[in-house]
Each structure stands twice: as C-alpha cells, then as structure tokens.
Amino acid sequence: MFLSREQVAAILDATGPHRFLILLAVLTGARRGELGGLRWSDFKFDEGQCGVVHFQRSWGRSTTKGGKERKVPLHPALLPELQVAWQAATSELVFPAPRRGGMRSEAWHVAKLLRNIAKRAHVSLPSGITFHTLRKPFVTHLIRDTGGDITTAQQLAGHSTPTVTMTYYVGRDAAHHASQIADLQVASASATGHTPVTRKRRPMVATTPTSVKADGYASELPRRMPSDFIFL
C-alpha cells in the first residue's frame, strides 16, 4: 500500500488539530509505538542543522521495535508545528492519552484517525491501510529525493538491511515509473556514428539510478541532501 506525494499533501491539508502527529510521522517514518513513547526531551536541537529526534522506546518499553535507538534529523517544515505543540504541552509525553494524561496504550486508534482524515481530504485509501503505512511514503520519497540513497533510507527507517527497505517499504508508484520512461533518451545511430548492432559498449554497473547521455552511456545522477525531501 502506497500513498503518492499528492495524496500525502491532501491528507496533511485536512489534518486539523492532528497535523503535527501526521506530519511528524511522514517526515520521520515514526512507528506508532515510537510516537506513543515519545517525550519532549527526545528532541535535541543542538544536533544537526535543525535538530534531531531520538526514537528510544516503543510504548513503555525501553527500546524500539528494531531493538536500538533511531535518530532522525528534523525537517525544517516540522519546526513551526513542533514549536506550537511544545508551547501547548501539558505532559512530558508528546502525545499523551487525552483523558488520564499518561502514556497511550497499544489500542491507540491512529489508523481510524488516518482514515477519517483521508475521507475529509477525499483521498481513497485501501481497506487494509494502517498508520504504519505512512512509513512507506517516507522511505520511497526519501530515496527518490536524495538520488537513490538507499543506505540513508535504511538507517533512518531503522531497518536491519537495505533488502528490508527495498522489499517491504519502497512503494510502486506507477505515475513516477511512467514519467521515468517518458524521460528516457535513446541515442540515434546518426548521432554516434555507429549502429546499435556493431557498436561495442562498455559494461555498465550502477548501484544508484542512472540517466542516459546522448552518447549512449549511463551516468550517475547527482545525489542531493536529505534536506531536499519534502511533501509540501
């Protein structure tokens, strides 16, 4: 299940008082339990360019699902929302239970909340969607917007290997695939002076997405910093 960039933007526009929760999820890939156990002290503004959030626990457990602390740089778009939420905070927990004020239980119905927000945004969601689904657009668009940096996506998502990242968390965006095919450039025989049959080509081995120059050879796309990653 994959949400496109346009679907995520539409959902964010319809979040109302839950905007910080959804924005934090899509810009950090936070798991539901990590958000349930998140404390204001987990935000370190003296680290990185805009600060770093340390996901150290899942619900009341002293570790995350992956068994280790996960550090994610804060996107600049998060800072205004974070400031407003922090000023209104009444608990050391970022998302405390609304009535008793303590930590939320694992019955926190954020999937239902997400479906209700999507309905207001006129975004059609698959019947089996969960809040965890928001991790997939985080990983997919992060890889795409950083020029194919799978290792960074793996580390920020807290996966054990790049294989886990690519197999389970990268969405298949048909529209993006179509645009990539449309951008494909095929070198003509007249431009190179060789026919496609007789010209000797050098082997191409690429670990990142490639573009095709006029001479028919592949070149590595320039990598961009993760700060370019944005849904807005």
GROMACS .gro file of N, CA and C in nm, residues 90-170:
model
  243
   90THR      N    1   0.117   1.976   2.804
   90THR     CA    2   0.086   1.965   2.947
   90THR      C    3   0.145   1.838   3.006
   91SER      N    4   0.228   1.768   2.929
   91SER     CA    5   0.285   1.642   2.972
   91SER      C    6   0.426   1.629   2.917
   92GLU      N    7   0.506   1.546   2.981
   92GLU     CA    8   0.639   1.518   2.926
   92GLU      C    9   0.629   1.434   2.800
   93LEU      N   10   0.516   1.368   2.781
   93LEU     CA   11   0.491   1.290   2.659
   93LEU      C   12   0.442   1.383   2.549
   94VAL      N   13   0.485   1.357   2.427
   94VAL     CA   14   0.445   1.441   2.315
   94VAL      C   15   0.300   1.415   2.277
   95PHE      N   16   0.257   1.288   2.285
   95PHE     CA   17   0.119   1.252   2.251
   95PHE      C   18   0.057   1.172   2.366
   96PRO      N   19   0.027   1.238   2.477
   96PRO     CA   20  -0.028   1.167   2.592
   96PRO      C   21  -0.174   1.126   2.569
   97ALA      N   22  -0.222   1.035   2.652
   97ALA     CA   23  -0.363   0.997   2.647
   97ALA      C   24  -0.448   1.119   2.680
   98PRO      N   25  -0.556   1.143   2.608
   98PRO     CA   26  -0.633   1.267   2.624
   98PRO      C   27  -0.701   1.283   2.760
   99ARG      N   28  -0.739   1.175   2.824
   99ARG     CA   29  -0.815   1.186   2.949
   99ARG      C   30  -0.726   1.173   3.072
  100ARG      N   31  -0.653   1.065   3.082
  100ARG     CA   32  -0.573   1.044   3.201
  100ARG      C   33  -0.435   1.108   3.193
  101GLY      N   34  -0.394   1.149   3.073
  101GLY     CA   35  -0.269   1.223   3.059
  101GLY      C   36  -0.143   1.140   3.057
  102GLY      N   37  -0.152   1.009   3.081
  102GLY     CA   38  -0.033   0.925   3.078
  102GLY      C   39  -0.004   0.872   2.938
  103MET      N   40   0.075   0.768   2.933
  103MET     CA   41   0.110   0.710   2.803
  103MET      C   42  -0.009   0.638   2.743
  104ARG      N   43  -0.026   0.654   2.614
  104ARG     CA   44  -0.133   0.584   2.545
  104ARG      C   45  -0.106   0.434   2.543
  105SER      N   46  -0.212   0.357   2.532
  105SER     CA   47  -0.198   0.212   2.522
  105SER      C   48  -0.181   0.172   2.377
  106GLU      N   49  -0.151   0.046   2.355
  106GLU     CA   50  -0.133  -0.003   2.219
  106GLU      C   51  -0.264  -0.010   2.143
  107ALA      N   52  -0.375   0.024   2.209
  107ALA     CA   53  -0.505   0.030   2.142
  107ALA      C   54  -0.531   0.167   2.080
  108TRP      N   55  -0.431   0.252   2.077
  108TRP     CA   56  -0.443   0.386   2.018
  108TRP      C   57  -0.488   0.373   1.872
  109HIS      N   58  -0.606   0.425   1.841
  109HIS     CA   59  -0.668   0.402   1.710
  109HIS      C   60  -0.625   0.508   1.607
  110VAL      N   61  -0.497   0.515   1.582
  110VAL     CA   62  -0.449   0.614   1.486
  110VAL      C   63  -0.482   0.574   1.342
  111ALA      N   64  -0.501   0.446   1.315
  111ALA     CA   65  -0.541   0.403   1.181
  111ALA      C   66  -0.680   0.457   1.148
  112LYS      N   67  -0.769   0.450   1.245
  112LYS     CA   68  -0.904   0.504   1.225
  112LYS      C   69  -0.897   0.655   1.206
  113LEU      N   70  -0.811   0.720   1.283
  113LEU     CA   71  -0.791   0.864   1.269
  113LEU      C   72  -0.742   0.897   1.127
  114LEU      N   73  -0.646   0.821   1.078
  114LEU     CA   74  -0.592   0.844   0.945
  114LEU      C   75  -0.699   0.826   0.838
  115ARG      N   76  -0.782   0.724   0.853
  115ARG     CA   77  -0.889   0.701   0.756
  115ARG      C   78  -0.991   0.815   0.757
  116ASN      N   79  -1.024   0.866   0.875
  116ASN     CA   80  -1.119   0.977   0.885
  116ASN      C   81  -1.063   1.104   0.820
  117ILE      N   82  -0.934   1.129   0.842
  117ILE     CA   83  -0.870   1.246   0.780
  117ILE      C   84  -0.869   1.231   0.629
  118ALA      N   85  -0.835   1.111   0.580
  118ALA     CA   86  -0.833   1.087   0.436
  118ALA      C   87  -0.971   1.105   0.375
  119LYS      N   88  -1.074   1.066   0.448
  119LYS     CA   89  -1.211   1.084   0.399
  119LYS      C   90  -1.243   1.231   0.383
  120ARG      N   91  -1.202   1.313   0.480
  120ARG     CA   92  -1.224   1.458   0.470
  120ARG      C   93  -1.146   1.517   0.353
  121ALA      N   94  -1.031   1.458   0.324
  121ALA     CA   95  -0.945   1.507   0.216
  121ALA      C   96  -0.986   1.450   0.080
  122HIS      N   97  -1.089   1.364   0.079
  122HIS     CA   98  -1.135   1.298  -0.044
  122HIS      C   99  -1.023   1.213  -0.107
  123VAL      N  100  -0.947   1.149  -0.019
  123VAL     CA  101  -0.843   1.058  -0.062
  123VAL      C  102  -0.889   0.915  -0.036
  124SER      N  103  -0.895   0.835  -0.139
  124SER     CA  104  -0.940   0.697  -0.126
  124SER      C  105  -0.826   0.609  -0.077
  125LEU      N  106  -0.847   0.543   0.036
  125LEU     CA  107  -0.746   0.456   0.093
  125LEU      C  108  -0.789   0.310   0.083
  126PRO      N  109  -0.695   0.218   0.066
  126PRO     CA  110  -0.728   0.075   0.066
  126PRO      C  111  -0.787   0.035   0.201
  127SER      N  112  -0.871  -0.067   0.201
  127SER     CA  113  -0.940  -0.107   0.323
  127SER      C  114  -0.845  -0.154   0.433
  128GLY      N  115  -0.731  -0.211   0.397
  128GLY     CA  116  -0.641  -0.264   0.497
  128GLY      C  117  -0.533  -0.168   0.544
  129ILE      N  118  -0.547  -0.040   0.516
  129ILE     CA  119  -0.441   0.054   0.549
  129ILE      C  120  -0.429   0.071   0.700
  130THR      N  121  -0.307   0.091   0.749
  130THR     CA  122  -0.281   0.115   0.890
  130THR      C  123  -0.194   0.240   0.902
  131PHE      N  124  -0.174   0.286   1.024
  131PHE     CA  125  -0.089   0.403   1.045
  131PHE      C  126   0.054   0.372   1.001
  132HIS      N  127   0.094   0.247   1.011
  132HIS     CA  128   0.229   0.205   0.971
  132HIS      C  129   0.253   0.229   0.822
  133THR      N  130   0.144   0.240   0.745
  133THR     CA  131   0.155   0.264   0.602
  133THR      C  132   0.225   0.395   0.572
  134LEU      N  133   0.222   0.491   0.665
  134LEU     CA  134   0.287   0.620   0.644
  134LEU      C  135   0.439   0.607   0.636
  135ARG      N  136   0.495   0.496   0.682
  135ARG     CA  137   0.640   0.475   0.671
  135ARG      C  138   0.682   0.451   0.525
  136LYS      N  139   0.592   0.397   0.446
  136LYS     CA  140   0.628   0.365   0.307
  136LYS      C  141   0.651   0.491   0.223
  137PRO      N  142   0.561   0.593   0.226
  137PRO     CA  143   0.594   0.715   0.150
  137PRO      C  144   0.717   0.786   0.204
  138PHE      N  145   0.742   0.777   0.336
  138PHE     CA  146   0.863   0.837   0.392
  138PHE      C  147   0.987   0.776   0.326
  139VAL      N  148   0.992   0.644   0.322
  139VAL     CA  149   1.109   0.575   0.265
  139VAL      C  150   1.116   0.596   0.114
  140THR      N  151   1.003   0.581   0.046
  140THR     CA  152   1.001   0.591  -0.101
  140THR      C  153   1.046   0.728  -0.149
  141HIS      N  154   0.986   0.833  -0.093
  141HIS     CA  155   1.018   0.967  -0.140
  141HIS      C  156   1.155   1.012  -0.091
  142LEU      N  157   1.199   0.961   0.022
  142LEU     CA  158   1.334   0.993   0.069
  142LEU      C  159   1.437   0.938  -0.029
  143ILE      N  160   1.421   0.814  -0.072
  143ILE     CA  161   1.514   0.755  -0.168
  143ILE      C  162   1.509   0.832  -0.300
  144ARG      N  163   1.390   0.864  -0.345
  144ARG     CA  164   1.376   0.933  -0.473
  144ARG      C  165   1.434   1.075  -0.467
  145ASP      N  166   1.410   1.146  -0.358
  145ASP     CA  167   1.452   1.285  -0.349
  145ASP      C  168   1.599   1.301  -0.315
  146THR      N  169   1.665   1.194  -0.275
  146THR     CA  170   1.808   1.200  -0.247
  146THR      C  171   1.890   1.129  -0.354
  147GLY      N  172   1.830   1.107  -0.470
  147GLY     CA  173   1.904   1.048  -0.581
  147GLY      C  174   1.931   0.901  -0.567
  148GLY      N  175   1.847   0.829  -0.493
  148GLY     CA  176   1.862   0.684  -0.481
  148GLY      C  177   1.949   0.637  -0.367
  149ASP      N  178   1.957   0.716  -0.260
  149ASP     CA  179   2.042   0.680  -0.146
  149ASP      C  180   1.969   0.582  -0.055
  150ILE      N  181   1.978   0.455  -0.089
  150ILE     CA  182   1.907   0.350  -0.014
  150ILE      C  183   1.965   0.332   0.125
  151THR      N  184   2.095   0.347   0.139
  151THR     CA  185   2.159   0.328   0.269
  151THR      C  186   2.108   0.429   0.370
  152THR      N  187   2.097   0.554   0.330
  152THR     CA  188   2.044   0.657   0.421
  152THR      C  189   1.901   0.624   0.462
  153ALA      N  190   1.819   0.584   0.365
  153ALA     CA  191   1.680   0.548   0.396
  153ALA      C  192   1.674   0.431   0.492
  154GLN      N  193   1.760   0.331   0.472
  154GLN     CA  194   1.764   0.215   0.561
  154GLN      C  195   1.798   0.257   0.703
  155GLN      N  196   1.900   0.341   0.718
  155GLN     CA  197   1.945   0.382   0.851
  155GLN      C  198   1.840   0.468   0.922
  156LEU      N  199   1.779   0.561   0.849
  156LEU     CA  200   1.679   0.649   0.910
  156LEU      C  201   1.552   0.573   0.946
  157ALA      N  202   1.518   0.473   0.866
  157ALA     CA  203   1.398   0.394   0.895
  157ALA      C  204   1.423   0.291   1.006
  158GLY      N  205   1.551   0.264   1.036
  158GLY     CA  206   1.582   0.167   1.140
  158GLY      C  207   1.573   0.024   1.096
  159HIS      N  208   1.596  -0.002   0.968
  159HIS     CA  209   1.592  -0.139   0.917
  159HIS      C  210   1.727  -0.207   0.934
  160SER      N  211   1.724  -0.338   0.944
  160SER     CA  212   1.848  -0.414   0.965
  160SER      C  213   1.934  -0.420   0.840
  161THR      N  214   1.870  -0.425   0.724
  161THR     CA  215   1.945  -0.434   0.598
  161THR      C  216   1.875  -0.352   0.490
  162PRO      N  217   1.948  -0.313   0.384
  162PRO     CA  218   1.884  -0.244   0.271
  162PRO      C  219   1.779  -0.331   0.202
  163THR      N  220   1.796  -0.463   0.211
  163THR     CA  221   1.699  -0.554   0.149
  163THR      C  222   1.561  -0.537   0.209
  164VAL      N  223   1.554  -0.522   0.341
  164VAL     CA  224   1.425  -0.499   0.407
  164VAL      C  225   1.362  -0.371   0.356
  165THR      N  226   1.443  -0.268   0.343
  165THR     CA  227   1.394  -0.139   0.295
  165THR      C  228   1.335  -0.150   0.156
  166MET      N  229   1.409  -0.212   0.065
  166MET     CA  230   1.365  -0.220  -0.075
  166MET      C  231   1.250  -0.318  -0.095
  167THR      N  232   1.246  -0.424  -0.016
  167THR     CA  233   1.145  -0.526  -0.036
  167THR      C  234   1.008  -0.488   0.019
  168TYR      N  235   1.007  -0.427   0.138
  168TYR     CA  236   0.881  -0.405   0.207
  168TYR      C  237   0.837  -0.259   0.218
  169TYR      N  238   0.928  -0.165   0.196
  169TYR     CA  239   0.893  -0.027   0.227
  169TYR      C  240   0.903   0.071   0.111
  170VAL      N  241   0.946   0.028  -0.005
  170VAL     CA  242   0.950   0.117  -0.120
  170VAL      C  243   0.824   0.096  -0.202
   0.00000   0.00000   0.00000
